Coordinates of C-alpha atoms in Angstrom, one line a residue:
Chain A
X1 CA 22.1 88.4 149.3
X2 CA 18.5 88.6 147.3
X3 CA 18.7 92.0 149.1
X4 CA 22.0 92.9 147.6
X5 CA 21.0 91.4 144.2
X6 CA 17.6 93.5 143.9
X7 CA 19.6 96.8 144.3
X8 CA 22.0 96.4 141.8
X9 CA 19.8 98.1 138.9
X10 CA 19.0 101.1 141.1
X11 CA 22.5 101.6 142.1
X12 CA 23.9 101.1 138.6
X13 CA 20.8 103.6 137.3
X14 CA 22.3 106.1 140.1
X15 CA 25.7 106.1 139.0
X16 CA 25.2 106.3 135.2
X17 CA 23.1 109.2 135.3
X18 CA 25.0 111.7 133.2
X19 CA 25.3 114.5 135.9
X20 CA 26.7 112.1 138.5
X21 CA 29.1 110.8 135.7
X22 CA 30.1 114.4 134.8
X23 CA 31.0 114.9 138.4
X24 CA 33.1 111.7 138.6
X25 CA 35.2 112.5 135.7
X26 CA 35.8 115.8 137.0
X27 CA 36.9 114.4 140.4
X28 CA 39.4 111.9 138.7
X29 CA 40.6 114.8 136.4
X30 CA 41.5 116.8 139.7
X31 CA 42.9 113.5 141.3
X32 CA 45.2 112.8 138.7
X33 CA 46.4 116.1 138.4
X34 CA 47.0 116.9 142.1
X35 CA 48.8 113.1 142.3
X36 CA 51.0 113.6 140.0
X37 CA 52.6 116.8 141.8
X38 CA 54.7 115.4 144.5
X39 CA 53.8 115.9 148.2
X40 CA 50.2 117.3 147.6
X41 CA 48.0 114.5 146.9
X42 CA 44.3 113.7 146.8
X43 CA 43.5 114.8 150.6
X44 CA 44.1 118.7 149.6
X45 CA 41.8 118.9 146.5
X46 CA 39.2 116.6 148.7
X47 CA 39.3 119.2 151.7
X48 CA 38.9 122.2 149.3
X49 CA 36.0 120.7 147.5
X50 CA 34.6 119.3 150.5
X51 CA 32.2 122.7 151.1
X52 CA 30.6 122.4 147.5
X53 CA 30.0 118.6 148.0
X54 CA 27.7 119.5 150.5
X55 CA 25.3 121.5 148.0
X56 CA 25.5 118.5 145.7
X57 CA 23.5 115.3 145.1
X58 CA 24.6 112.8 147.4
X59 CA 25.7 110.5 144.4
X60 CA 27.1 113.3 142.5
X61 CA 29.3 114.4 145.8
X62 CA 30.2 110.8 146.5
X63 CA 31.4 110.1 143.0
X64 CA 33.8 113.4 142.8
X65 CA 35.2 112.8 146.3
X66 CA 36.0 109.0 145.3
X67 CA 36.9 110.2 141.6
X68 CA 39.6 112.2 143.3
X69 CA 41.0 109.5 145.9
X70 CA 41.1 106.8 143.4
X71 CA 42.5 108.8 140.9
X72 CA 45.4 110.4 143.0
X73 CA 46.6 107.3 143.8
X74 CA 47.1 106.2 140.0
X75 CA 49.0 109.1 138.9
X76 CA 51.5 109.4 142.1
X77 CA 53.4 106.9 140.4
X78 CA 54.6 109.2 137.6
X79 CA 57.1 111.3 139.6
X80 CA 58.3 108.2 141.4
X81 CA 59.3 106.5 138.6
X82 CA 60.8 109.4 136.4
X83 CA 62.5 111.1 139.2
X84 CA 62.8 108.9 142.1
X85 CA 60.3 111.1 144.0
X86 CA 57.0 109.7 145.4
X87 CA 54.2 111.8 144.4
X88 CA 52.2 110.4 147.3
X89 CA 52.9 108.2 150.6
X90 CA 51.1 105.2 148.5
X91 CA 54.0 105.9 145.7
X92 CA 57.0 105.3 148.0
X93 CA 57.9 101.9 147.3
X94 CA 57.1 102.5 143.7
X95 CA 60.7 104.4 143.6
X96 CA 62.9 101.2 144.4
X97 CA 62.3 99.5 141.3
X98 CA 60.1 101.9 139.1
X99 CA 63.0 104.7 139.0
X100 CA 66.2 101.8 137.9
X101 CA 63.5 101.0 134.9
X102 CA 63.3 104.6 133.7
X103 CA 67.0 104.9 133.8
X104 CA 67.4 101.7 131.9
X105 CA 65.3 103.0 129.1
X106 CA 62.2 101.8 130.2
X107 CA 60.2 104.3 131.7
X108 CA 56.8 103.6 129.6
X109 CA 57.1 100.1 130.4
X110 CA 57.1 100.9 134.2
X111 CA 54.3 103.3 133.9
X112 CA 52.3 100.8 131.8
X113 CA 52.8 98.6 134.5
X114 CA 52.1 100.8 137.4
X115 CA 48.7 102.1 135.6
X116 CA 47.3 98.7 134.6
X117 CA 48.3 97.1 138.0
X118 CA 46.8 100.1 139.8
X119 CA 43.5 99.3 137.7
X120 CA 43.4 95.7 138.6
X121 CA 44.2 96.2 142.0
X122 CA 41.2 99.1 142.4
X123 CA 38.9 96.7 140.6
X124 CA 39.8 93.8 143.1
X125 CA 39.6 96.1 146.0
X126 CA 35.8 97.0 145.0
X127 CA 35.1 93.4 144.6
X128 CA 36.3 92.8 147.8
X129 CA 34.0 95.2 149.3
X130 CA 31.3 94.0 147.3
X131 CA 31.8 90.7 148.9
X132 CA 32.6 91.7 152.2
X133 CA 29.1 93.4 152.4
X134 CA 27.4 90.1 154.1
X135 CA 30.5 89.6 156.7
X136 CA 31.6 93.2 157.3
X137 CA 31.0 93.1 160.9
X138 CA 32.8 89.9 161.8
X139 CA 35.5 91.3 159.8
X140 CA 36.3 94.3 161.4
X141 CA 35.5 93.2 165.1
X142 CA 38.1 90.0 164.7
X143 CA 41.1 92.7 165.2
X144 CA 41.7 93.7 168.7
X145 CA 44.6 96.0 170.0
X146 CA 46.8 92.9 170.6
X147 CA 46.7 91.8 166.9
X148 CA 46.9 95.2 165.3
X149 CA 50.0 95.5 167.2
X150 CA 51.2 92.0 166.1
X151 CA 50.3 93.2 162.7
X152 CA 52.4 96.1 162.8
X153 CA 55.7 94.6 164.1
X154 CA 55.2 92.4 160.9
X155 CA 55.6 95.4 159.2
X156 CA 58.7 96.4 160.9
X157 CA 59.9 92.8 160.8
X158 CA 59.7 92.8 157.1
X159 CA 61.9 95.9 156.8
X160 CA 64.7 93.4 157.5
X161 CA 63.9 91.6 154.5
X162 CA 63.2 94.6 152.7
X163 CA 66.7 95.7 153.2
X164 CA 67.9 92.9 151.0
X165 CA 71.7 92.7 151.5
X166 CA 71.8 93.8 155.1
X167 CA 68.9 92.6 157.7
X168 CA 70.8 93.9 160.4
X169 CA 71.1 97.5 159.1
X170 CA 67.5 97.0 158.1
X171 CA 66.6 96.5 161.4
X172 CA 68.8 99.3 163.5
X173 CA 67.3 101.6 160.7
X174 CA 63.6 100.2 161.7
X175 CA 64.4 101.2 165.3
X176 CA 65.6 104.8 164.4
X177 CA 62.4 105.2 162.3
X178 CA 60.4 104.0 165.3
X179 CA 62.5 106.6 167.6
X180 CA 62.3 109.5 164.9
X181 CA 58.4 108.8 165.2
X182 CA 58.2 109.3 168.8
X183 CA 59.4 113.0 168.6
X184 CA 56.9 115.3 169.5
X185 CA 53.4 115.2 171.7
X186 CA 53.0 111.3 173.3
X187 CA 49.6 110.4 171.8
X188 CA 49.3 108.3 175.1
X189 CA 50.1 110.4 178.1
X190 CA 50.5 114.0 176.2
X191 CA 53.9 114.4 177.5
X192 CA 56.7 116.0 175.0
X193 CA 59.7 113.7 174.1
X194 CA 62.9 114.8 172.5
X195 CA 61.6 118.4 171.3
X196 CA 64.3 120.2 172.9
X197 CA 61.9 123.2 173.9
X198 CA 61.1 123.5 170.0
X199 CA 57.5 124.4 169.3
X200 CA 57.9 123.2 165.6
X201 CA 58.7 119.5 166.9
X202 CA 55.8 119.4 169.4
X203 CA 53.7 117.7 166.5
X204 CA 56.2 115.5 165.6
X205 CA 58.3 115.6 162.4
X206 CA 56.4 115.8 159.2
X207 CA 56.0 112.5 157.2
X208 CA 55.7 114.3 153.4
X209 CA 59.0 116.0 154.3
X210 CA 60.7 113.1 155.6
X211 CA 59.8 110.9 152.7
X212 CA 60.9 113.5 150.1
X213 CA 64.2 114.3 152.0
X214 CA 65.0 110.7 152.3
X215 CA 64.2 109.5 149.0
X216 CA 63.7 112.3 146.6
X217 CA 67.0 114.3 147.3
X218 CA 69.6 111.5 147.2
X219 CA 67.8 110.1 143.9
X220 CA 68.0 113.7 142.4
X221 CA 71.7 114.2 143.4
X222 CA 72.8 110.7 142.2
X223 CA 70.9 111.9 138.5
X224 CA 72.9 115.1 138.9
X225 CA 76.1 113.7 139.6
X226 CA 75.5 111.4 136.5
X227 CA 74.7 113.8 134.2
X228 CA 73.1 113.1 130.9
X229 CA 69.4 112.6 131.4
X230 CA 67.2 110.1 133.4
X231 CA 67.0 107.2 130.9
X232 CA 69.8 105.5 129.1
X233 CA 67.6 103.7 126.2
X234 CA 66.4 105.1 123.4
X235 CA 62.8 106.7 122.9
X236 CA 60.1 105.1 124.9
X237 CA 57.7 103.7 122.6
X238 CA 53.9 102.9 122.9
X239 CA 54.7 99.4 122.7
X240 CA 56.7 99.4 125.9
X241 CA 53.4 101.0 127.7
X242 CA 51.5 98.0 126.3
X243 CA 54.5 95.7 127.2
X244 CA 54.1 97.1 130.9
X245 CA 50.3 96.0 130.9
X246 CA 51.2 92.6 129.6
X247 CA 53.8 92.3 132.3
X248 CA 50.8 92.9 134.5
X249 CA 48.4 90.3 133.1
X250 CA 51.7 87.9 133.2
X251 CA 52.0 88.3 136.9
X252 CA 48.4 88.3 137.7
X253 CA 48.7 86.0 140.5
X254 CA 51.2 88.5 141.9
X255 CA 48.5 91.5 141.4
X256 CA 45.9 89.2 143.2
X257 CA 48.1 88.4 146.1
X258 CA 49.4 92.1 146.6
X259 CA 45.6 93.4 146.1
X260 CA 44.6 91.4 149.1
X261 CA 47.3 92.5 151.3
X262 CA 46.2 96.0 150.0
X263 CA 42.4 95.1 151.2
X264 CA 43.4 93.5 154.1
X265 CA 46.0 96.4 155.7
X266 CA 43.0 99.0 154.4
X267 CA 40.5 97.7 156.8
X268 CA 43.0 98.7 159.8
X269 CA 42.1 101.8 160.8
X270 CA 45.2 104.5 160.6
X271 CA 47.8 102.1 158.6
X272 CA 47.3 103.9 155.1
X273 CA 49.0 103.9 151.9
X274 CA 52.4 104.8 153.2
X275 CA 52.6 101.3 154.8
X276 CA 50.5 99.5 152.7
X277 CA 52.8 99.9 149.4
X278 CA 55.8 98.7 151.7
X279 CA 54.0 95.6 153.0
X280 CA 53.1 94.7 149.1
X281 CA 56.6 95.3 148.2
X282 CA 58.1 93.3 151.1
X283 CA 55.5 90.4 150.4
X284 CA 56.8 90.5 146.5
X285 CA 60.3 90.5 147.5
X286 CA 59.7 87.3 150.1
X287 CA 57.5 85.1 147.7
X288 CA 58.6 86.3 143.9
X289 CA 61.3 83.6 142.4
X290 CA 64.8 85.6 142.5
X291 CA 63.4 88.7 143.6
X292 CA 66.5 89.1 146.2
X293 CA 68.6 89.3 143.1
X294 CA 66.6 91.7 141.0
X295 CA 64.2 93.4 143.3
X296 CA 65.9 97.2 143.7
X297 CA 67.9 97.0 140.3
X298 CA 64.7 97.6 138.0
X299 CA 62.2 94.5 138.4
X300 CA 58.8 95.3 137.1
X301 CA 57.1 93.0 139.5
X302 CA 58.2 95.6 142.3
X303 CA 56.3 97.9 140.6
X304 CA 53.3 96.0 139.9
X305 CA 53.0 94.5 143.5
X306 CA 53.0 98.0 145.0
X307 CA 50.5 99.8 143.0
X308 CA 47.9 96.9 143.0
X309 CA 48.0 97.2 146.5
X310 CA 47.9 101.0 146.9
X311 CA 44.9 101.1 145.1
X312 CA 43.1 97.8 146.1
X313 CA 43.6 99.6 149.8
X314 CA 40.7 101.7 149.0
X315 CA 38.1 99.0 149.1
X316 CA 39.6 97.8 152.4
X317 CA 39.6 101.7 153.8
X318 CA 35.7 101.9 152.9
X319 CA 34.9 98.8 154.7
X320 CA 35.3 100.1 158.8
X321 CA 34.0 103.6 157.2
X322 CA 30.8 102.2 155.8
X323 CA 29.6 99.9 158.3
X324 CA 31.3 101.1 161.6
X325 CA 31.7 105.0 160.7
X326 CA 35.5 104.1 161.7
X327 CA 37.4 106.1 158.8
X328 CA 40.5 104.1 158.0
X329 CA 42.6 107.1 156.6
X330 CA 42.1 111.0 156.6
X331 CA 40.9 110.5 153.0
X332 CA 38.1 108.2 154.0
X333 CA 37.5 110.7 157.1
X334 CA 36.2 113.3 154.5
X335 CA 34.5 110.9 152.5
X336 CA 32.7 110.1 156.2
X337 CA 32.0 113.7 156.4
X338 CA 30.1 113.7 152.9
X339 CA 28.1 110.7 153.9
X340 CA 27.1 112.2 156.9
X341 CA 26.3 115.6 155.7
X342 CA 24.1 113.8 152.9
X343 CA 22.3 112.0 155.5
X344 CA 23.8 108.8 155.0
X345 CA 24.4 106.9 158.4
X346 CA 27.5 104.5 158.3
X347 CA 26.4 101.3 160.1
X348 CA 24.9 97.8 159.5
X349 CA 22.0 99.5 157.8
X350 CA 24.5 99.7 154.9
X351 CA 24.5 96.1 154.1
X352 CA 20.6 95.9 154.6
X353 CA 18.4 98.7 154.0
X354 CA 20.8 101.1 152.5
X355 CA 22.8 98.5 150.3
X356 CA 21.8 100.3 147.2
X357 CA 24.3 103.3 148.2
X358 CA 27.0 100.9 149.1
X359 CA 26.9 99.3 145.6
X360 CA 26.4 102.8 144.1
X361 CA 29.8 103.3 146.0
X362 CA 31.3 99.9 144.7
X363 CA 30.3 100.7 141.1
X364 CA 31.9 104.4 141.3
X365 CA 35.1 103.2 142.7
X366 CA 35.1 100.6 140.0
X367 CA 34.6 103.4 137.2
X368 CA 36.9 105.9 139.0
X369 CA 39.9 103.5 139.0
X370 CA 39.0 102.3 135.2
X371 CA 38.9 105.9 134.3
X372 CA 41.8 107.1 136.1
X373 CA 44.2 104.6 134.7
X374 CA 42.9 104.6 131.1
X375 CA 43.7 108.4 131.2
X376 CA 47.1 107.7 132.4
X377 CA 47.5 104.8 130.0
X378 CA 46.8 106.9 126.9
X379 CA 49.1 109.6 128.4
X380 CA 51.8 107.2 129.2
X381 CA 53.9 107.5 126.3
X382 CA 54.1 111.8 126.3
X383 CA 54.9 111.1 130.2
X384 CA 57.5 108.7 129.5
X385 CA 59.3 111.2 127.1
X386 CA 60.1 113.3 130.2
X387 CA 63.0 110.9 130.7
X388 CA 64.8 111.6 127.9
X389 CA 65.1 115.5 128.7
X390 CA 68.7 115.7 130.1
X391 CA 68.5 115.7 134.1
X392 CA 70.4 119.1 134.4
X393 CA 67.2 120.8 132.8
X394 CA 64.8 119.1 134.6
X395 CA 66.4 118.8 138.2
X396 CA 66.3 122.7 139.2
X397 CA 62.3 122.3 138.5
X398 CA 62.1 119.2 140.5
X399 CA 64.0 120.4 143.3
X400 CA 62.0 123.3 143.3
X401 CA 58.8 121.2 143.4
X402 CA 60.2 119.2 146.0
X403 CA 60.7 122.3 148.1
X404 CA 57.0 123.6 147.3
X405 CA 55.9 120.0 148.4
X406 CA 57.9 120.5 151.5
X407 CA 56.4 123.6 152.9
X408 CA 52.7 122.7 152.1
X409 CA 53.3 120.4 155.2
X410 CA 53.0 122.7 157.9
X411 CA 53.3 126.2 156.2
X412 CA 56.3 126.7 158.3
X413 CA 60.0 127.4 156.9
X414 CA 61.3 125.1 159.3
X415 CA 59.9 122.2 157.1
X416 CA 62.9 123.0 154.5
X417 CA 65.4 122.5 157.4
X418 CA 63.5 119.0 158.0
X419 CA 63.9 118.5 154.4
X420 CA 67.6 119.4 154.2
X421 CA 68.7 117.3 157.0
X422 CA 66.4 114.5 156.1
X423 CA 68.2 114.7 152.6
X424 CA 71.2 114.3 154.3
X425 CA 70.4 111.5 156.1
X426 CA 69.4 109.8 152.9
X427 CA 72.6 110.6 151.1
X428 CA 74.5 109.1 153.9
X429 CA 72.4 105.9 154.2
X430 CA 72.6 105.7 150.4
X431 CA 76.4 105.8 150.6
X432 CA 76.9 103.9 153.5
X433 CA 74.6 100.9 152.5
X434 CA 72.0 101.5 154.8
X435 CA 68.6 100.9 153.6
X436 CA 66.1 104.0 153.9
X437 CA 62.8 102.2 153.5
X438 CA 62.7 100.5 156.9
X439 CA 63.2 103.9 158.5
X440 CA 60.3 105.5 156.8
X441 CA 58.2 102.2 157.5
X442 CA 58.8 102.2 161.2
X443 CA 58.3 106.3 161.2
X444 CA 54.7 105.9 159.9
X445 CA 54.1 103.0 162.2
X446 CA 55.5 104.5 165.4
X447 CA 52.4 106.2 166.6
X448 CA 50.1 103.5 165.7
X449 CA 52.4 100.4 167.2
X450 CA 52.9 102.5 170.6
X451 CA 49.0 103.2 170.9
X452 CA 48.2 99.4 170.4
X453 CA 51.0 98.4 172.7
X454 CA 49.8 100.8 175.2
X455 CA 46.2 99.7 175.0
X456 CA 47.0 95.9 175.1
X457 CA 49.6 96.0 178.0
X458 CA 46.8 98.3 180.2
X459 CA 44.1 95.9 179.4
X460 CA 45.5 92.6 179.3
X461 CA 48.8 93.0 181.2
X462 CA 51.1 90.4 179.3
X463 CA 48.5 87.9 178.7
X464 CA 47.9 89.6 175.2
X465 CA 51.0 87.9 174.2
X466 CA 49.2 84.4 174.4
X467 CA 46.4 85.2 172.2
X468 CA 46.4 82.8 168.9
X469 CA 46.4 85.7 166.6
X470 CA 49.3 87.4 168.3
X471 CA 51.4 84.5 168.4
X472 CA 50.9 83.6 164.8
X473 CA 52.0 87.2 163.7
X474 CA 55.1 87.2 166.2
X475 CA 55.7 83.4 164.7
X476 CA 55.6 85.4 161.1
X477 CA 57.9 88.1 162.0
X478 CA 60.5 86.0 163.4
X479 CA 60.3 83.5 160.3
X480 CA 60.5 86.9 157.9
X481 CA 63.7 88.0 159.8
X482 CA 65.1 84.5 160.0
X483 CA 64.5 83.8 156.0
X484 CA 65.9 87.0 155.1
X485 CA 69.3 86.4 157.0
X486 CA 69.1 82.8 155.7
X487 CA 68.6 84.0 151.9
X488 CA 71.5 86.3 152.5
X489 CA 73.9 84.0 153.6
X490 CA 72.4 82.0 150.4
X491 CA 73.3 84.7 148.3
X492 CA 76.9 84.9 149.6
X493 CA 77.7 81.7 149.6
X494 CA 77.0 81.2 146.1
X495 CA 78.8 84.7 145.3
X496 CA 81.8 83.0 146.7
X497 CA 81.5 80.2 144.9
X498 CA 81.3 81.8 141.3
X499 CA 84.3 84.0 142.6
X500 CA 86.5 81.1 143.7
Chain B
X1 CA 81.8 106.2 155.7
X2 CA 80.2 103.2 156.6
X3 CA 82.0 102.8 159.9
X4 CA 81.1 106.6 160.8
X5 CA 77.7 106.4 159.7
X6 CA 77.2 103.2 162.2
X7 CA 79.0 105.2 164.9
X8 CA 76.5 107.9 164.3
X9 CA 73.5 106.2 164.5
X10 CA 74.9 104.5 167.8
X11 CA 75.4 107.9 169.0
X12 CA 72.2 109.2 168.4
X13 CA 70.0 106.5 169.5
X14 CA 72.3 106.0 172.4
X15 CA 71.7 109.6 173.4
X16 CA 67.9 109.7 172.6
X17 CA 67.6 106.3 174.9
X18 CA 69.7 108.2 178.0
X19 CA 67.4 110.8 177.7
X20 CA 64.2 108.9 177.5
X21 CA 64.8 107.7 181.3
X22 CA 63.9 110.7 182.3
X23 CA 60.6 110.8 180.6
X24 CA 57.4 110.3 182.6
X25 CA 56.5 107.1 183.4
X26 CA 54.2 106.2 180.7
X27 CA 56.0 108.0 177.9
X28 CA 59.1 106.2 178.2
X29 CA 58.1 102.6 178.2
X30 CA 57.9 102.5 174.3
X31 CA 61.1 104.8 174.0
X32 CA 63.1 102.6 176.1
X33 CA 61.7 99.0 174.4
X34 CA 62.6 100.4 170.8
X35 CA 65.7 102.2 172.1
X36 CA 67.6 99.6 173.9
X37 CA 67.4 97.0 171.2
X38 CA 68.2 99.4 168.4
X39 CA 71.4 100.5 170.1
X40 CA 72.4 97.2 170.6
X41 CA 71.9 96.7 167.0
X42 CA 73.6 99.6 166.1
X43 CA 76.9 98.7 168.3
X44 CA 76.9 94.9 166.7
X45 CA 77.0 97.1 163.2
X46 CA 80.0 99.3 164.7
X47 CA 81.9 96.3 165.7
X48 CA 81.2 94.3 162.4
X49 CA 82.7 97.6 160.5
X50 CA 85.7 97.7 162.8
X51 CA 86.4 94.1 162.4
X52 CA 85.7 94.4 158.7
X53 CA 88.4 97.5 158.6
X54 CA 91.0 94.8 160.6
X55 CA 90.6 92.3 157.9
X56 CA 91.3 94.6 155.2
X57 CA 93.4 97.8 156.1
X58 CA 93.7 100.9 154.2
X59 CA 90.6 99.6 152.0
X60 CA 88.5 102.6 150.9
X61 CA 84.6 101.7 150.9
X62 CA 83.2 101.9 147.6
X63 CA 79.8 103.4 147.1
X64 CA 76.9 100.8 148.0
X65 CA 75.2 100.6 144.9
X66 CA 78.3 101.3 142.4
X67 CA 77.3 104.9 142.0
X68 CA 78.7 108.0 144.0
X69 CA 75.5 109.3 145.8
X70 CA 77.2 112.6 146.5
X71 CA 78.6 115.1 144.3
X72 CA 79.8 118.2 145.4
X73 CA 78.6 120.8 142.7
X74 CA 74.9 119.8 142.3
X75 CA 74.8 119.1 146.2
X76 CA 75.8 122.8 146.8
X77 CA 73.2 124.3 144.5
X78 CA 70.6 122.1 146.1
X79 CA 71.5 123.2 149.7
X80 CA 72.1 126.8 148.8
X81 CA 68.6 126.8 147.1
X82 CA 67.2 125.5 150.4
X83 CA 68.8 127.8 152.6
X84 CA 67.8 130.4 150.2
X85 CA 64.2 128.9 150.6
X86 CA 64.2 128.9 154.2
X87 CA 65.4 132.4 154.3
X88 CA 63.3 134.4 151.8
X89 CA 60.7 132.0 150.9
X90 CA 60.1 129.3 148.4
X91 CA 58.0 131.6 146.0
X92 CA 60.7 134.0 145.2
X93 CA 63.6 131.5 145.8
X94 CA 62.7 128.5 143.3
X95 CA 62.3 130.9 140.3
X96 CA 65.4 132.5 140.9
X97 CA 67.1 128.9 141.4
X98 CA 65.7 128.0 138.4
X99 CA 67.2 130.8 136.5
X100 CA 70.4 130.9 137.9
X101 CA 71.0 127.0 137.6
X102 CA 70.0 126.9 133.9
X103 CA 72.3 129.8 133.1
X104 CA 75.2 128.9 134.7
X105 CA 74.9 125.1 134.8
X106 CA 73.0 124.4 131.6
X107 CA 74.7 127.8 129.9
X108 CA 71.2 128.7 128.6
X109 CA 70.8 132.3 128.0
X110 CA 68.8 134.3 130.6
X111 CA 65.7 134.8 128.5
X112 CA 65.7 130.9 128.0
X113 CA 66.0 130.2 131.6
X114 CA 63.6 132.8 132.4
X115 CA 60.7 130.7 130.6
X116 CA 60.7 127.4 132.9
X117 CA 61.0 130.1 136.0
X118 CA 58.1 132.0 135.1
X119 CA 56.0 128.6 134.3
X120 CA 56.9 127.5 137.7
X121 CA 55.9 130.4 139.3
X122 CA 52.8 130.7 137.4
X123 CA 52.1 126.9 138.2
X124 CA 52.5 126.9 141.9
X125 CA 50.6 130.3 142.4
X126 CA 47.6 129.3 140.5
X127 CA 47.7 125.7 142.3
X128 CA 48.0 127.4 145.4
X129 CA 45.2 129.8 144.8
X130 CA 43.0 127.1 143.4
X131 CA 43.6 124.4 146.5
X132 CA 43.9 127.1 148.7
X133 CA 47.4 125.8 149.7
X134 CA 50.0 128.0 151.7
X135 CA 53.1 129.0 150.4
X136 CA 54.7 130.7 153.7
X137 CA 57.2 133.5 153.3
X138 CA 60.7 133.0 154.1
X139 CA 62.3 133.4 158.0
X140 CA 63.2 137.1 157.3
X141 CA 59.9 137.8 156.0
X142 CA 57.8 136.6 159.1

């Protein structure tokens, strides 16, 4: 502990050096720009700038890369809220309540809440990383394959509750998502599954295209069918932006809880932002008062919970990267490359002799979040005005952007076929009252779950089912499903009493 | 719609599960562990919808969230664009789509419609060259 405290001044001096601050600001601006374009995300920008970072000073390179990573998950909420098109994987759940808020004329409030929750979540994530320095090793090794599998199951079970009024359809959609996630090469045995001889399917279905098809196309078609403009309200005001900030402060306990979910889920390698936001949304839905009646119809708590978690996860994903050299996501894999090129060796030394570097990373993460969110809050009013533009004018441009984002996935025209097919599936699901989030969550989790399931059965036979944390996780999964069904019955009973 | 969608899901999941029976041992375990219960859930949903129809014969299902998700005109425009982008490439199909949509749906003049199309083209080409992103040619130009 004394070692950590004595390294604080050195770390602060390094972070606040003018040149390092400049590269951090550059990274934040790049991150905000690419994050706001649907489907591109921070990864592309980081990959492009990676070679340039090799010749930079270590702290400048880390600052630039962390700036991109943190800022891109702040600005990706804008297209999700305004058009119902997620800017990135971590903004998928933002669509559910953010977009209805924009349609009610509260785009500025939703943006204000999103950016402020992102900032607080990011700060809490960095704070957690700081606190975890002494206990990092214990935290990461506590989770084995059986526990990780059970954790994934909670995610799939939550899909039942996410579906709100249709737990059965939610679970079936989750099952369908798991099956779709298995298309292509089987990661465990290297056999092909359901590819029908099509080379394109060998790598499975592209996540970005599936998400854009399921959410982007149906929401836009619905907006176009309704005509007029996105917002039904009057001009969004600066006051609304501040109202969103106040909402975040008012729901401080939700922000802390979902940030904790983001951090802990971020520690698990492979889960990523695409799943964590749904975990947070499911938690908010389960625990917030009256959420079952208002979530999905424009409840500000749905936006706050998701965005707090998606930025807090950065602190979590950095933990296994720094202390074990195990990147928790593709973004941290690039960061790891930067560390290694600059001679920073991940491992226990990051908590002892190299603790100043770890602290510098924590402070950089804090600065990146504050800077990114502040810029977006300042621009919030102008961004919210997009919701007043007639949808007929905006829609062809957004559809063209969705197509552009889709072909970025594999650089193959077939991406557009997948986009069209999943767009149609999304429209049909929406029309038939089948929830789409469970399908997407399960699709993302499928390869991870299968890998952990395979390792667990190979190593422990069936005895892994009796491990204490597995039992706890399975019990939570059952409780989540049963709770959703009971809640639904209660709501229906109340509705029939009102009608009766 | 609700019944037919549930029937569609049941058919797809059942077909996938039957195909999985022919996969090698290690590869078929997880598909079967997931496929069988999913098919059962889809079957239960089909039965529920059939029973609901019997209770209220002749009733047309309202859209699930109160607003129709499908309107044929925007759907036709969108899918015509996706088809054009597949064959000719996004780089050319997207600006053309923007011009045509704004000209015929929004009733803008050709000149006014060209402005966002050119802006779009400029933004995506700049973004692509700056970030090294690929814009694949269409199917006919491969």
